[in-house]
Amino acid sequence: MRYKGYFGGVTALTKEQFKRVNGFSNTYWGWGGEDDDLRIRVELQGMKIVRPPPEVARYTMVFHKRDSGNKVNND
């Protein structure tokens, strides 16, 4: 993982789970921070984050610069 607690790229939630965490925040615009915010709200709801093994799920992250105004993840 890119950093501890990485959550983003490809994420799946049921409709009920998405409502439970109150969807995506409107605080973030552009790149950076929105996936970390969603992960925190998933964890606060006591939901378990499951990651398939690398043999099943292989993805390449698109590296990007953080847009100004979005907080830096210090994990």
mmCIF file of N, CA and C in Angstrom:
data_model
loop_
_atom_site.group_PDB
_atom_site.id
_atom_site.type_symbol
_atom_site.label_atom_id
_atom_site.label_comp_id
_atom_site.label_asym_id
_atom_site.label_seq_id
_atom_site.Cartn_x
_atom_site.Cartn_y
_atom_site.Cartn_z
ATOM 1 N N MET A 1 0.835 -1.182 0.000
ATOM 2 C CA MET A 1 0.000 0.000 0.000
ATOM 3 C C MET A 1 0.878 1.244 0.000
ATOM 4 N N ARG A 2 0.354 2.265 -0.569
ATOM 5 C CA ARG A 2 1.104 3.522 -0.679
ATOM 6 C C ARG A 2 1.407 4.126 0.692
ATOM 7 N N TYR A 3 0.456 4.058 1.624
ATOM 8 C CA TYR A 3 0.662 4.526 2.990
ATOM 9 C C TYR A 3 -0.317 3.803 3.906
ATOM 10 N N LYS A 4 -0.019 3.849 5.200
ATOM 11 C CA LYS A 4 -0.873 3.194 6.189
ATOM 12 C C LYS A 4 -2.294 3.754 6.082
ATOM 13 N N GLY A 5 -3.258 2.860 6.016
ATOM 14 C CA GLY A 5 -4.641 3.301 5.938
ATOM 15 C C GLY A 5 -5.091 3.683 4.546
ATOM 16 N N TYR A 6 -4.285 3.385 3.527
ATOM 17 C CA TYR A 6 -4.656 3.744 2.154
ATOM 18 C C TYR A 6 -6.038 3.199 1.816
ATOM 19 N N PHE A 7 -6.874 4.039 1.277
ATOM 20 C CA PHE A 7 -8.241 3.683 0.932
ATOM 21 C C PHE A 7 -8.638 4.541 -0.252
ATOM 22 N N GLY A 8 -8.733 3.947 -1.391
ATOM 23 C CA GLY A 8 -9.088 4.732 -2.563
ATOM 24 C C GLY A 8 -8.805 3.950 -3.822
ATOM 25 N N GLY A 9 -8.914 4.609 -4.945
ATOM 26 C CA GLY A 9 -8.705 3.940 -6.218
ATOM 27 C C GLY A 9 -9.942 3.166 -6.608
ATOM 28 N N VAL A 10 -10.046 1.942 -6.131
ATOM 29 C CA VAL A 10 -11.212 1.106 -6.399
ATOM 30 C C VAL A 10 -11.844 0.757 -5.054
ATOM 31 N N THR A 11 -13.041 1.236 -4.831
ATOM 32 C CA THR A 11 -13.742 1.025 -3.566
ATOM 33 C C THR A 11 -15.184 0.659 -3.865
ATOM 34 N N ALA A 12 -15.707 -0.293 -3.128
ATOM 35 C CA ALA A 12 -17.105 -0.698 -3.325
ATOM 36 C C ALA A 12 -17.852 -0.656 -2.006
ATOM 37 N N LEU A 13 -19.002 -0.004 -2.028
ATOM 38 C CA LEU A 13 -19.900 0.044 -0.874
ATOM 39 C C LEU A 13 -21.307 -0.273 -1.389
ATOM 40 N N THR A 14 -22.114 -0.921 -0.555
ATOM 41 C CA THR A 14 -23.510 -1.090 -0.916
ATOM 42 C C THR A 14 -24.209 0.262 -0.762
ATOM 43 N N LYS A 15 -25.398 0.367 -1.293
ATOM 44 C CA LYS A 15 -26.181 1.599 -1.160
ATOM 45 C C LYS A 15 -26.412 1.920 0.316
ATOM 46 N N GLU A 16 -26.706 0.899 1.103
ATOM 47 C CA GLU A 16 -26.955 1.083 2.530
ATOM 48 C C GLU A 16 -25.694 1.568 3.252
ATOM 49 N N GLN A 17 -24.549 0.989 2.921
ATOM 50 C CA GLN A 17 -23.284 1.422 3.532
ATOM 51 C C GLN A 17 -22.960 2.864 3.161
ATOM 52 N N PHE A 18 -23.179 3.217 1.899
ATOM 53 C CA PHE A 18 -22.899 4.571 1.428
ATOM 54 C C PHE A 18 -23.770 5.586 2.168
ATOM 55 N N LYS A 19 -25.037 5.244 2.379
ATOM 56 C CA LYS A 19 -25.924 6.135 3.145
ATOM 57 C C LYS A 19 -25.479 6.227 4.594
ATOM 58 N N ARG A 20 -25.040 5.106 5.148
ATOM 59 C CA ARG A 20 -24.623 5.060 6.556
ATOM 60 C C ARG A 20 -23.445 5.990 6.838
ATOM 61 N N VAL A 21 -22.515 6.106 5.881
ATOM 62 C CA VAL A 21 -21.354 6.996 6.062
ATOM 63 C C VAL A 21 -21.633 8.401 5.521
ATOM 64 N N ASN A 22 -22.866 8.619 5.064
ATOM 65 C CA ASN A 22 -23.297 9.923 4.550
ATOM 66 C C ASN A 22 -22.605 10.299 3.245
ATOM 67 N N GLY A 23 -22.316 9.300 2.411
ATOM 68 C CA GLY A 23 -21.766 9.551 1.074
ATOM 69 C C GLY A 23 -20.431 10.266 1.075
ATOM 70 N N PHE A 24 -20.117 10.891 -0.033
ATOM 71 C CA PHE A 24 -18.881 11.655 -0.167
ATOM 72 C C PHE A 24 -19.060 13.059 0.408
ATOM 73 N N SER A 25 -17.998 13.583 0.962
ATOM 74 C CA SER A 25 -18.013 14.944 1.495
ATOM 75 C C SER A 25 -17.972 15.957 0.360
ATOM 76 N N ASN A 26 -18.619 17.092 0.566
ATOM 77 C CA ASN A 26 -18.555 18.198 -0.398
ATOM 78 C C ASN A 26 -17.414 19.152 -0.079
ATOM 79 N N THR A 27 -16.594 18.801 0.920
ATOM 80 C CA THR A 27 -15.484 19.653 1.347
ATOM 81 C C THR A 27 -14.331 19.626 0.348
ATOM 82 N N TYR A 28 -14.186 18.541 -0.400
ATOM 83 C CA TYR A 28 -13.015 18.335 -1.255
ATOM 84 C C TYR A 28 -13.348 18.604 -2.712
ATOM 85 N N TRP A 29 -12.434 19.300 -3.387
ATOM 86 C CA TRP A 29 -12.569 19.588 -4.805
ATOM 87 C C TRP A 29 -11.259 19.230 -5.474
ATOM 88 N N GLY A 30 -11.310 18.498 -6.567
ATOM 89 C CA GLY A 30 -10.091 18.079 -7.258
ATOM 90 C C GLY A 30 -9.493 16.864 -6.575
ATOM 91 N N TRP A 31 -8.175 16.741 -6.652
ATOM 92 C CA TRP A 31 -7.466 15.589 -6.112
ATOM 93 C C TRP A 31 -7.082 15.790 -4.652
ATOM 94 N N GLY A 32 -7.182 14.711 -3.899
ATOM 95 C CA GLY A 32 -6.571 14.678 -2.575
ATOM 96 C C GLY A 32 -7.493 14.851 -1.393
ATOM 97 N N GLY A 33 -7.498 13.824 -0.542
ATOM 98 C CA GLY A 33 -8.179 13.917 0.731
ATOM 99 C C GLY A 33 -9.541 13.264 0.798
ATOM 100 N N GLU A 34 -10.259 13.220 -0.322
ATOM 101 C CA GLU A 34 -11.624 12.700 -0.279
ATOM 102 C C GLU A 34 -11.674 11.217 0.076
ATOM 103 N N ASP A 35 -10.707 10.446 -0.400
ATOM 104 C CA ASP A 35 -10.692 9.011 -0.096
ATOM 105 C C ASP A 35 -10.315 8.762 1.364
ATOM 106 N N ASP A 36 -9.392 9.550 1.906
ATOM 107 C CA ASP A 36 -9.036 9.421 3.325
ATOM 108 C C ASP A 36 -10.222 9.800 4.209
ATOM 109 N N ASP A 37 -10.948 10.831 3.828
ATOM 110 C CA ASP A 37 -12.128 11.250 4.573
ATOM 111 C C ASP A 37 -13.172 10.134 4.584
ATOM 112 N N LEU A 38 -13.402 9.520 3.444
ATOM 113 C CA LEU A 38 -14.372 8.431 3.358
ATOM 114 C C LEU A 38 -13.926 7.242 4.216
ATOM 115 N N ARG A 39 -12.634 6.912 4.184
ATOM 116 C CA ARG A 39 -12.116 5.805 5.005
ATOM 117 C C ARG A 39 -12.359 6.056 6.492
ATOM 118 N N ILE A 40 -12.104 7.272 6.938
ATOM 119 C CA ILE A 40 -12.302 7.613 8.347
ATOM 120 C C ILE A 40 -13.770 7.433 8.725
ATOM 121 N N ARG A 41 -14.688 7.873 7.859
ATOM 122 C CA ARG A 41 -16.109 7.741 8.169
ATOM 123 C C ARG A 41 -16.562 6.284 8.124
ATOM 124 N N VAL A 42 -15.964 5.479 7.254
ATOM 125 C CA VAL A 42 -16.242 4.034 7.225
ATOM 126 C C VAL A 42 -15.802 3.417 8.553
ATOM 127 N N GLU A 43 -14.596 3.753 9.008
ATOM 128 C CA GLU A 43 -14.079 3.216 10.271
ATOM 129 C C GLU A 43 -14.911 3.683 11.465
ATOM 130 N N LEU A 44 -15.345 4.935 11.471
ATOM 131 C CA LEU A 44 -16.160 5.460 12.568
ATOM 132 C C LEU A 44 -17.500 4.726 12.687
ATOM 133 N N GLN A 45 -17.982 4.207 11.579
ATOM 134 C CA GLN A 45 -19.225 3.444 11.592
ATOM 135 C C GLN A 45 -18.996 1.977 11.963
ATOM 136 N N GLY A 46 -17.739 1.616 12.241
ATOM 137 C CA GLY A 46 -17.422 0.253 12.648
ATOM 138 C C GLY A 46 -17.444 -0.750 11.501
ATOM 139 N N MET A 47 -17.370 -0.262 10.287
ATOM 140 C CA MET A 47 -17.363 -1.152 9.128
ATOM 141 C C MET A 47 -15.967 -1.715 8.918
ATOM 142 N N LYS A 48 -15.899 -2.928 8.416
ATOM 143 C CA LYS A 48 -14.618 -3.581 8.173
ATOM 144 C C LYS A 48 -14.180 -3.333 6.730
ATOM 145 N N ILE A 49 -12.937 -2.930 6.564
ATOM 146 C CA ILE A 49 -12.373 -2.737 5.224
ATOM 147 C C ILE A 49 -11.682 -4.033 4.832
ATOM 148 N N VAL A 50 -12.102 -4.606 3.710
ATOM 149 C CA VAL A 50 -11.571 -5.882 3.235
ATOM 150 C C VAL A 50 -10.810 -5.642 1.942
ATOM 151 N N ARG A 51 -9.606 -6.176 1.878
ATOM 152 C CA ARG A 51 -8.790 -6.055 0.663
ATOM 153 C C ARG A 51 -8.530 -7.444 0.091
ATOM 154 N N PRO A 52 -8.905 -7.676 -1.169
ATOM 155 C CA PRO A 52 -8.623 -8.976 -1.774
ATOM 156 C C PRO A 52 -7.122 -9.188 -1.936
ATOM 157 N N PRO A 53 -6.690 -10.446 -2.035
ATOM 158 C CA PRO A 53 -5.263 -10.706 -2.205
ATOM 159 C C PRO A 53 -4.758 -10.159 -3.545
ATOM 160 N N PRO A 54 -3.451 -9.850 -3.625
ATOM 161 C CA PRO A 54 -2.878 -9.275 -4.849
ATOM 162 C C PRO A 54 -3.087 -10.135 -6.096
ATOM 163 N N GLU A 55 -3.224 -11.451 -5.931
ATOM 164 C CA GLU A 55 -3.436 -12.316 -7.104
ATOM 165 C C GLU A 55 -4.795 -12.047 -7.752
ATOM 166 N N VAL A 56 -5.710 -11.500 -6.971
ATOM 167 C CA VAL A 56 -7.064 -11.249 -7.455
ATOM 168 C C VAL A 56 -7.247 -9.790 -7.878
ATOM 169 N N ALA A 57 -6.716 -8.885 -7.091
ATOM 170 C CA ALA A 57 -6.939 -7.461 -7.323
ATOM 171 C C ALA A 57 -5.613 -6.741 -7.506
ATOM 172 N N ARG A 58 -5.298 -6.416 -8.736
ATOM 173 C CA ARG A 58 -4.062 -5.679 -9.035
ATOM 174 C C ARG A 58 -4.417 -4.369 -9.712
ATOM 175 N N TYR A 59 -3.993 -3.295 -9.111
ATOM 176 C CA TYR A 59 -4.273 -1.969 -9.644
ATOM 177 C C TYR A 59 -3.008 -1.134 -9.617
ATOM 178 N N THR A 60 -2.931 -0.183 -10.516
ATOM 179 C CA THR A 60 -1.822 0.759 -10.536
ATOM 180 C C THR A 60 -2.372 2.131 -10.176
ATOM 181 N N MET A 61 -1.777 2.746 -9.175
ATOM 182 C CA MET A 61 -2.236 4.060 -8.738
ATOM 183 C C MET A 61 -1.767 5.135 -9.712
ATOM 184 N N VAL A 62 -2.647 6.064 -10.008
ATOM 185 C CA VAL A 62 -2.295 7.223 -10.824
ATOM 186 C C VAL A 62 -1.758 8.278 -9.859
ATOM 187 N N PHE A 63 -0.468 8.560 -9.939
ATOM 188 C CA PHE A 63 0.120 9.545 -9.038
ATOM 189 C C PHE A 63 -0.307 10.944 -9.471
ATOM 190 N N HIS A 64 -0.578 11.775 -8.481
ATOM 191 C CA HIS A 64 -1.052 13.120 -8.759
ATOM 192 C C HIS A 64 -0.657 14.045 -7.630
ATOM 193 N N LYS A 65 -0.662 15.317 -7.927
ATOM 194 C CA LYS A 65 -0.387 16.315 -6.894
ATOM 195 C C LYS A 65 -1.700 16.651 -6.191
ATOM 196 N N ARG A 66 -1.594 16.959 -4.918
ATOM 197 C CA ARG A 66 -2.753 17.343 -4.119
ATOM 198 C C ARG A 66 -3.147 18.773 -4.490
ATOM 199 N N ASP A 67 -4.435 18.981 -4.667
ATOM 200 C CA ASP A 67 -4.925 20.340 -4.922
ATOM 201 C C ASP A 67 -4.814 21.166 -3.654
ATOM 202 N N SER A 68 -4.535 22.439 -3.806
ATOM 203 C CA SER A 68 -4.421 23.305 -2.633
ATOM 204 C C SER A 68 -5.766 23.376 -1.922
ATOM 205 N N GLY A 69 -5.716 23.412 -0.620
ATOM 206 C CA GLY A 69 -6.939 23.478 0.170
ATOM 207 C C GLY A 69 -7.350 22.126 0.739
ATOM 208 N N ASN A 70 -6.865 21.029 0.168
ATOM 209 C CA ASN A 70 -7.176 19.695 0.690
ATOM 210 C C ASN A 70 -6.076 19.274 1.649
ATOM 211 N N LYS A 71 -6.470 18.829 2.847
ATOM 212 C CA LYS A 71 -5.511 18.496 3.899
ATOM 213 C C LYS A 71 -4.594 17.349 3.491
ATOM 214 N N VAL A 72 -3.383 17.358 4.010
ATOM 215 C CA VAL A 72 -2.402 16.308 3.791
ATOM 216 C C VAL A 72 -2.653 15.165 4.771
ATOM 217 N N ASN A 73 -2.580 13.919 4.280
ATOM 218 C CA ASN A 73 -2.706 12.746 5.150
ATOM 219 C C ASN A 73 -1.351 12.475 5.776
ATOM 220 N N ASN A 74 -1.270 12.466 7.094
ATOM 221 C CA ASN A 74 0.006 12.255 7.782
ATOM 222 C C ASN A 74 0.232 10.814 8.192
ATOM 223 N N ASP A 75 -0.619 9.876 7.713
ATOM 224 C CA ASP A 75 -0.432 8.450 8.025
ATOM 225 C C ASP A 75 0.827 7.912 7.382
#
